[in-house]
Amino acid sequence: MSIRHSTHHGPPATGHHAYCLDPLARLRTPADPLCDVYLTGTVFLDIIFTGLDSAPVRGTESWARGMGSSPGGVANMATALARLGLRTSLAAAFGDDHYGDYCRDALEQGEGIDLARSRTVPGWHSPVTVSMAYEGERTMISHGHEAPLPESALRRPPSARAAVASLTPGRRDEWIGQCARAGTRIFADVGWDETGRWDPADLADLEHCEAFLPNAEEAMRYTRTRCPLAAAHALADRVPMAVVTLGSEGAYAVDGSTGESAQVPAIAVEALDPTGAGDVFVAGFVAGTLAEWPLADRLAFAGLTAALSVQEFGGSLSAPGWLEIAAWWQQAQSLGGQTTAALRRYAFLDQLLPAPARPWPLRRAVPTIGFRSPA
């Protein structure tokens, strides 16, 4: 199957990513919804410490060699989608404080995310997460009080090509069914089942989903299997597309409607902070699916974007845009470090990417909430 990619450039963003390729340009028509992807959830202020040699020890003070701050929570996914050129709408509550103002400005002005369905909650402070990255893992401490979702998130989800949902075991979210019935394609992941039941019947909203993207451990627990590939095939009996992430081994996908499967190895990178990598993977897979790429290309692209993200601070800060992807591809071809098979696997990028304007590696994170503007 041949692949046709668009080279149409969307309007420039106002944030870190002034260049934005529109992966859906060749598919757009005047009758399309204004929104490509809709999502809702909680926005956190993330403060990330990196460069720790080990876990903090009780009764001692640890100094981190790096620090970043950014909107987190559902903002990780929203930012990853927007930086890949998808018109993204987010319904969320924002705190009535400086943290909330910062997060809202970073998402709306910096990333071009539509927040028309979001609202600021008077007297409610922003949830905060402090993340410490060390030894390839992360430890997080969060604080916050639950806020009601904006009314528009519950009753009036927008017309959209797709929506991304995080399924909660044992709970239905009304908006997911509303979107599905309106023709929106639902992509879902799932959090850890704190009850320990791991009963597929607890994922009632899976019936509305086009694609389900758990990690290997989650997939095997829900399917009572001991192999992630077997788990993916079992899940494909319940959802049209099952995608299982395999960590350092890449990812595996099964198209339940055609029987097609694909496995793509992970890109070898030096991880700084894994925060938000799962969200970036989902965003990459959504972009490739909406653009109608072959399954293996979608899987490879999702894995690549996730791999690039772990080399940066934080979740939304680390989400790569097209310039970052183009710079990596140029570096991979010119300086080596990747196998011949890997280079062949990503050859489809040649038809898609702009000429990189900046060298690899790129750095985007800043250690403050926001610098004051010069006088």
Coordinates of C-alpha atoms in Angstrom, one line a residue:
M1 CA 0.0 0.0 0.0
S2 CA 1.4 3.4 -0.9
I3 CA 1.2 6.2 1.5
R4 CA 0.4 9.8 0.6
H5 CA 1.3 12.5 3.1
S6 CA 0.4 16.1 3.1
T7 CA 3.0 18.9 3.0
H8 CA 0.5 21.6 3.7
H9 CA 1.5 23.9 6.5
G10 CA -1.0 25.0 9.0
P11 CA -1.1 28.5 10.6
P12 CA 1.9 29.2 12.8
A13 CA 1.5 28.6 16.5
T14 CA 2.5 31.3 19.1
G15 CA 4.4 29.0 21.4
H16 CA 7.7 27.0 21.1
H17 CA 6.6 25.4 17.8
A18 CA 6.2 28.2 15.3
Y19 CA 6.0 25.6 12.5
C20 CA 3.0 23.3 12.3
L21 CA 2.4 20.7 9.5
D22 CA -1.3 19.7 9.0
P23 CA -1.3 15.9 8.6
L24 CA -5.0 16.0 7.6
A25 CA -4.7 18.7 4.9
R26 CA -5.5 16.4 2.0
L27 CA -8.6 15.0 3.8
R28 CA -10.2 18.2 4.9
T29 CA -13.5 19.4 3.4
P30 CA -15.7 22.4 4.1
A31 CA -18.2 20.0 5.8
D32 CA -15.7 18.8 8.4
P33 CA -16.1 19.6 12.1
L34 CA -13.9 22.5 13.3
C35 CA -12.4 20.2 16.0
D36 CA -10.1 17.3 15.1
V37 CA -9.8 15.9 18.7
Y38 CA -11.8 16.6 21.8
L39 CA -10.8 15.7 25.3
T40 CA -11.7 16.5 28.9
G41 CA -10.1 16.0 32.3
T42 CA -8.1 17.6 35.0
V43 CA -5.2 20.1 34.4
F44 CA -2.4 20.0 36.9
L45 CA 0.5 22.3 37.4
D46 CA 3.5 20.0 37.0
I47 CA 6.9 20.7 38.7
I48 CA 9.5 18.3 37.5
F49 CA 12.9 17.6 39.1
T50 CA 15.5 15.7 37.1
G51 CA 19.1 14.7 37.4
L52 CA 18.7 13.0 40.7
D53 CA 21.2 10.2 41.3
S54 CA 18.7 8.2 43.5
A55 CA 15.5 8.4 45.3
P56 CA 15.3 11.0 48.1
V57 CA 16.4 9.7 51.5
R58 CA 14.3 10.5 54.6
G59 CA 15.8 13.2 56.7
T60 CA 18.1 14.5 54.0
E61 CA 18.0 17.3 51.4
S62 CA 18.5 16.3 47.7
W63 CA 19.6 18.7 45.0
A64 CA 18.3 18.1 41.4
R65 CA 20.5 19.1 38.4
G66 CA 17.4 20.0 36.3
M67 CA 14.0 21.4 36.8
G68 CA 11.0 22.2 34.6
S69 CA 7.4 23.4 35.1
S70 CA 4.4 23.1 32.8
P71 CA 0.7 22.3 32.6
G72 CA 0.2 18.6 33.3
G73 CA -2.6 16.0 33.6
V74 CA -4.9 16.1 30.6
A75 CA -2.8 19.0 29.3
N76 CA -0.1 16.5 28.4
M77 CA -2.3 14.8 25.9
A78 CA -3.8 18.1 24.6
T79 CA -0.4 19.6 24.0
A80 CA 0.9 16.5 22.2
L81 CA -2.1 16.5 19.9
A82 CA -1.8 20.2 19.1
R83 CA 1.9 20.1 18.4
L84 CA 1.2 17.4 15.8
G85 CA -1.1 19.8 13.9
L86 CA -4.5 18.5 15.1
R87 CA -7.1 21.1 16.0
T88 CA -7.6 20.3 19.7
S89 CA -10.4 21.2 22.0
L90 CA -10.1 20.8 25.8
A91 CA -12.8 21.1 28.4
A92 CA -11.3 21.4 31.8
A93 CA -11.5 23.4 35.1
F94 CA -8.8 25.9 35.8
G95 CA -7.8 27.1 39.3
D96 CA -8.7 30.6 40.3
D97 CA -5.0 31.4 41.1
H98 CA -1.7 32.3 39.4
Y99 CA -1.0 28.6 38.6
G100 CA -4.4 28.4 36.8
D101 CA -3.7 31.6 34.9
Y102 CA -0.3 30.2 33.8
C103 CA -1.7 26.9 32.7
R104 CA -4.5 28.4 30.8
D105 CA -2.3 30.9 29.0
A106 CA 0.3 28.2 28.2
L107 CA -2.3 26.0 26.6
E108 CA -4.4 28.6 24.8
Q109 CA -1.9 31.2 23.8
G110 CA 1.3 29.0 23.7
E111 CA -0.1 25.9 22.1
G112 CA -3.2 27.1 20.2
I113 CA -5.6 24.7 22.1
D114 CA -9.3 25.7 22.0
L115 CA -10.4 26.2 25.6
A116 CA -13.9 27.6 24.8
R117 CA -15.5 24.7 26.7
S118 CA -13.2 25.2 29.8
R119 CA -13.9 27.5 32.7
T120 CA -12.1 29.0 35.7
V121 CA -13.6 27.9 39.0
P122 CA -13.8 30.7 41.6
G123 CA -12.1 30.0 44.9
W124 CA -10.6 26.7 43.6
H125 CA -6.9 26.2 43.6
S126 CA -5.0 24.4 40.9
P127 CA -4.0 20.8 41.5
V128 CA -0.2 20.4 41.7
T129 CA 2.1 17.4 41.0
V130 CA 5.8 17.3 41.9
S131 CA 7.6 14.7 39.8
M132 CA 11.1 13.4 40.6
A133 CA 12.9 11.5 37.8
Y134 CA 15.7 9.1 38.6
E135 CA 17.1 5.7 37.5
G136 CA 14.8 5.8 34.4
E137 CA 11.7 6.0 36.6
R138 CA 9.7 8.7 38.3
T139 CA 8.1 9.3 41.7
M140 CA 5.2 11.8 41.9
I141 CA 3.5 13.6 44.8
S142 CA 0.2 15.3 44.0
H143 CA -2.2 17.6 45.8
G144 CA -5.6 18.9 44.8
H145 CA -9.3 19.0 45.4
E146 CA -11.8 17.6 42.9
A147 CA -13.6 20.2 40.8
P148 CA -16.7 19.6 38.7
L149 CA -16.2 19.3 35.0
P150 CA -17.4 22.2 32.9
E151 CA -21.1 21.8 32.1
S152 CA -20.2 21.7 28.4
A153 CA -18.0 18.7 28.9
L154 CA -21.0 16.8 30.4
R155 CA -23.8 17.9 28.1
R156 CA -22.5 19.5 25.0
P157 CA -19.3 17.8 23.7
P158 CA -18.4 19.4 20.3
S159 CA -18.6 17.7 16.9
A160 CA -15.1 16.2 16.4
R161 CA -13.3 13.7 14.3
A162 CA -12.0 11.9 17.4
A163 CA -11.9 12.1 21.1
V164 CA -9.4 10.7 23.6
A165 CA -10.7 9.2 26.8
S166 CA -9.1 7.7 29.9
L167 CA -11.3 4.8 31.0
T168 CA -12.1 4.4 34.7
P169 CA -12.8 0.9 35.9
G170 CA -16.3 0.5 37.2
R171 CA -17.5 3.9 35.9
R172 CA -19.2 5.2 32.7
D173 CA -18.5 8.6 31.4
E174 CA -21.6 9.9 29.7
W175 CA -19.7 12.2 27.3
I176 CA -17.9 9.2 25.7
G177 CA -21.2 7.6 24.6
Q178 CA -22.5 11.0 23.4
C179 CA -19.5 11.6 21.3
A180 CA -19.6 8.0 19.8
R181 CA -23.2 8.3 18.9
A182 CA -22.5 11.6 17.1
G183 CA -19.9 9.8 15.0
T184 CA -16.7 10.8 16.9
R185 CA -14.0 8.1 16.8
I186 CA -13.0 7.2 20.4
F187 CA -9.4 6.4 21.3
A188 CA -8.9 5.2 24.9
D189 CA -6.3 4.3 27.4
V190 CA -6.8 3.1 31.0
G191 CA -5.3 3.7 34.4
W192 CA -4.2 1.2 37.0
D193 CA -7.1 -0.7 38.5
E194 CA -6.7 0.0 42.2
T195 CA -9.4 -2.5 43.1
G196 CA -7.3 -5.4 41.8
R197 CA -10.3 -6.8 39.9
W198 CA -9.0 -6.3 36.4
D199 CA -12.4 -7.3 35.1
P200 CA -13.0 -6.4 31.4
A201 CA -16.7 -6.0 32.3
D202 CA -15.6 -2.9 34.4
L203 CA -14.6 -1.2 31.2
A204 CA -18.1 -0.5 30.0
D205 CA -17.2 2.4 27.8
L206 CA -14.9 0.2 25.8
E207 CA -18.0 -0.6 23.7
H208 CA -17.8 2.9 22.3
C209 CA -14.1 2.8 21.4
E210 CA -12.4 2.4 18.1
A211 CA -9.0 1.9 19.6
F212 CA -7.8 0.8 23.0
L213 CA -4.2 1.5 24.0
P214 CA -3.2 -0.1 27.3
N215 CA 0.4 -1.0 28.4
A216 CA 1.5 -4.6 28.4
E217 CA 0.8 -5.2 32.1
E218 CA -2.7 -3.7 31.9
A219 CA -3.5 -5.7 28.8
M220 CA -2.3 -9.0 30.2
R221 CA -4.2 -8.5 33.5
Y222 CA -7.5 -7.6 31.7
T223 CA -7.2 -10.6 29.4
R224 CA -5.7 -13.1 31.9
T225 CA -2.9 -13.9 29.5
R226 CA 0.9 -14.1 30.0
C227 CA 2.0 -12.7 26.7
P228 CA 1.4 -9.0 25.6
L229 CA 0.9 -10.2 22.0
A230 CA -1.7 -12.7 23.0
A231 CA -3.4 -10.0 25.1
A232 CA -3.6 -7.7 22.1
H233 CA -5.4 -10.4 20.1
A234 CA -7.8 -11.1 22.9
L235 CA -8.6 -7.4 23.2
A236 CA -9.2 -7.2 19.4
D237 CA -12.2 -9.4 20.0
R238 CA -13.7 -6.5 22.0
V239 CA -12.5 -3.4 20.2
P240 CA -11.8 -2.7 16.6
M241 CA -8.1 -1.8 17.2
A242 CA -6.0 -3.0 20.1
V243 CA -2.6 -1.4 20.7
V244 CA -0.3 -2.7 23.4
T245 CA 2.8 -0.7 24.4
L246 CA 5.8 -2.9 25.3
G247 CA 8.1 -0.3 26.9
S248 CA 11.7 -0.7 25.7
E249 CA 10.5 -3.4 23.2
G250 CA 8.2 -1.1 21.3
A251 CA 4.5 -1.7 20.6
Y252 CA 2.2 -4.2 19.0
A253 CA -1.2 -3.6 17.3
V254 CA -4.0 -5.8 16.0
D255 CA -6.8 -4.6 13.7
G256 CA -9.7 -6.7 14.8
S257 CA -11.7 -5.9 11.7
T258 CA -9.1 -7.1 9.2
G259 CA -6.9 -9.3 11.3
E260 CA -3.8 -7.2 10.3
S261 CA -1.1 -7.0 13.0
A262 CA 2.1 -5.0 13.3
Q263 CA 5.0 -4.8 15.7
V264 CA 7.5 -2.0 15.8
P265 CA 10.6 -1.9 18.0
A266 CA 11.4 1.0 20.2
I267 CA 13.9 3.7 19.3
A268 CA 16.9 3.7 21.5
V269 CA 17.2 7.0 23.4
E270 CA 18.7 8.3 26.6
A271 CA 15.7 8.9 28.9
L272 CA 15.7 12.0 31.0
D273 CA 12.1 11.9 32.2
P274 CA 9.3 9.5 31.2
T275 CA 6.5 11.7 32.3
G276 CA 3.8 11.9 29.7
A277 CA 5.3 9.5 27.2
G278 CA 2.2 7.4 27.2
D279 CA 0.1 10.4 26.3
V280 CA 2.5 11.3 23.5
F281 CA 2.3 7.8 22.1
V282 CA -1.5 7.9 22.0
A283 CA -1.4 11.4 20.3
G284 CA 1.0 10.1 17.6
F285 CA -1.2 7.1 17.0
V286 CA -4.4 9.3 16.8
A287 CA -2.6 11.6 14.3
G288 CA -1.6 8.7 12.1
T289 CA -5.0 7.0 12.2
L290 CA -6.9 10.2 11.3
A291 CA -4.4 10.8 8.5
E292 CA -5.1 7.2 7.2
W293 CA -1.6 6.0 7.3
P294 CA -0.8 2.2 7.2
L295 CA -0.9 0.5 10.6
A296 CA 2.8 -0.1 10.9
D297 CA 3.5 3.6 10.1
R298 CA 1.1 4.7 12.7
L299 CA 2.7 2.5 15.3
A300 CA 6.2 3.5 14.4
F301 CA 5.3 7.2 14.4
A302 CA 3.6 6.9 17.8
G303 CA 6.7 5.1 19.2
L304 CA 9.0 7.7 17.8
T305 CA 7.2 10.7 19.3
A306 CA 7.1 8.9 22.7
A307 CA 10.8 8.2 22.5
L308 CA 11.6 11.8 21.7
S309 CA 9.5 13.0 24.6
V310 CA 11.4 11.1 27.3
Q311 CA 14.6 13.1 26.4
E312 CA 12.9 16.3 27.8
F313 CA 11.5 17.5 31.0
G314 CA 7.9 16.9 31.9
G315 CA 4.8 15.9 30.0
S316 CA 3.5 18.8 27.9
L317 CA 7.0 20.4 27.8
S318 CA 8.4 17.2 26.2
A319 CA 5.8 16.6 23.5
P320 CA 7.6 16.9 20.1
G321 CA 6.5 19.0 17.2
W322 CA 7.3 18.5 13.5
L323 CA 10.5 20.4 13.7
E324 CA 11.8 18.1 16.5
I325 CA 10.8 15.0 14.5
A326 CA 12.4 16.4 11.4
A327 CA 15.6 17.3 13.3
W328 CA 15.8 13.7 14.7
W329 CA 15.3 12.2 11.3
Q330 CA 18.1 14.3 9.8
Q331 CA 20.4 13.3 12.6
A332 CA 19.5 9.6 12.4
Q333 CA 20.4 9.5 8.7
S334 CA 23.5 11.6 8.8
L335 CA 25.2 10.6 12.1
G336 CA 24.1 7.0 12.5
G337 CA 23.2 5.5 15.8
Q338 CA 20.2 3.6 14.3
T339 CA 20.2 0.3 12.6
T340 CA 19.6 -0.1 8.9
A341 CA 16.2 -1.8 9.7
A342 CA 15.2 1.2 11.8
L343 CA 16.1 3.6 9.0
R344 CA 14.0 1.6 6.6
R345 CA 11.1 1.5 9.0
Y346 CA 11.1 5.4 9.2
A347 CA 11.7 6.0 5.5
F348 CA 8.0 7.2 5.3
L349 CA 9.1 10.3 7.1
D350 CA 10.8 11.5 3.9
Q351 CA 7.4 12.1 2.3
L352 CA 6.1 13.9 5.3
L353 CA 8.6 16.1 7.1
P354 CA 9.8 19.7 6.5
A355 CA 13.5 20.5 6.3
P356 CA 14.7 20.9 9.9
A357 CA 15.4 24.5 10.8
R358 CA 17.2 23.7 14.1
P359 CA 19.9 21.1 14.9
W360 CA 19.3 18.0 17.1
P361 CA 19.1 17.7 20.1
L362 CA 16.6 20.5 20.9
R363 CA 15.8 21.9 24.3
R364 CA 12.5 23.4 25.2
A365 CA 12.1 23.2 29.0
V366 CA 12.5 26.2 31.3
P367 CA 12.8 26.0 35.1
T368 CA 10.3 28.8 36.0
I369 CA 6.6 29.4 35.9
G370 CA 7.3 32.2 33.5
F371 CA 9.9 35.0 33.1
R372 CA 8.8 38.6 33.4
S373 CA 8.7 40.4 30.1
P374 CA 11.6 42.8 29.7
A375 CA 10.8 46.4 30.3

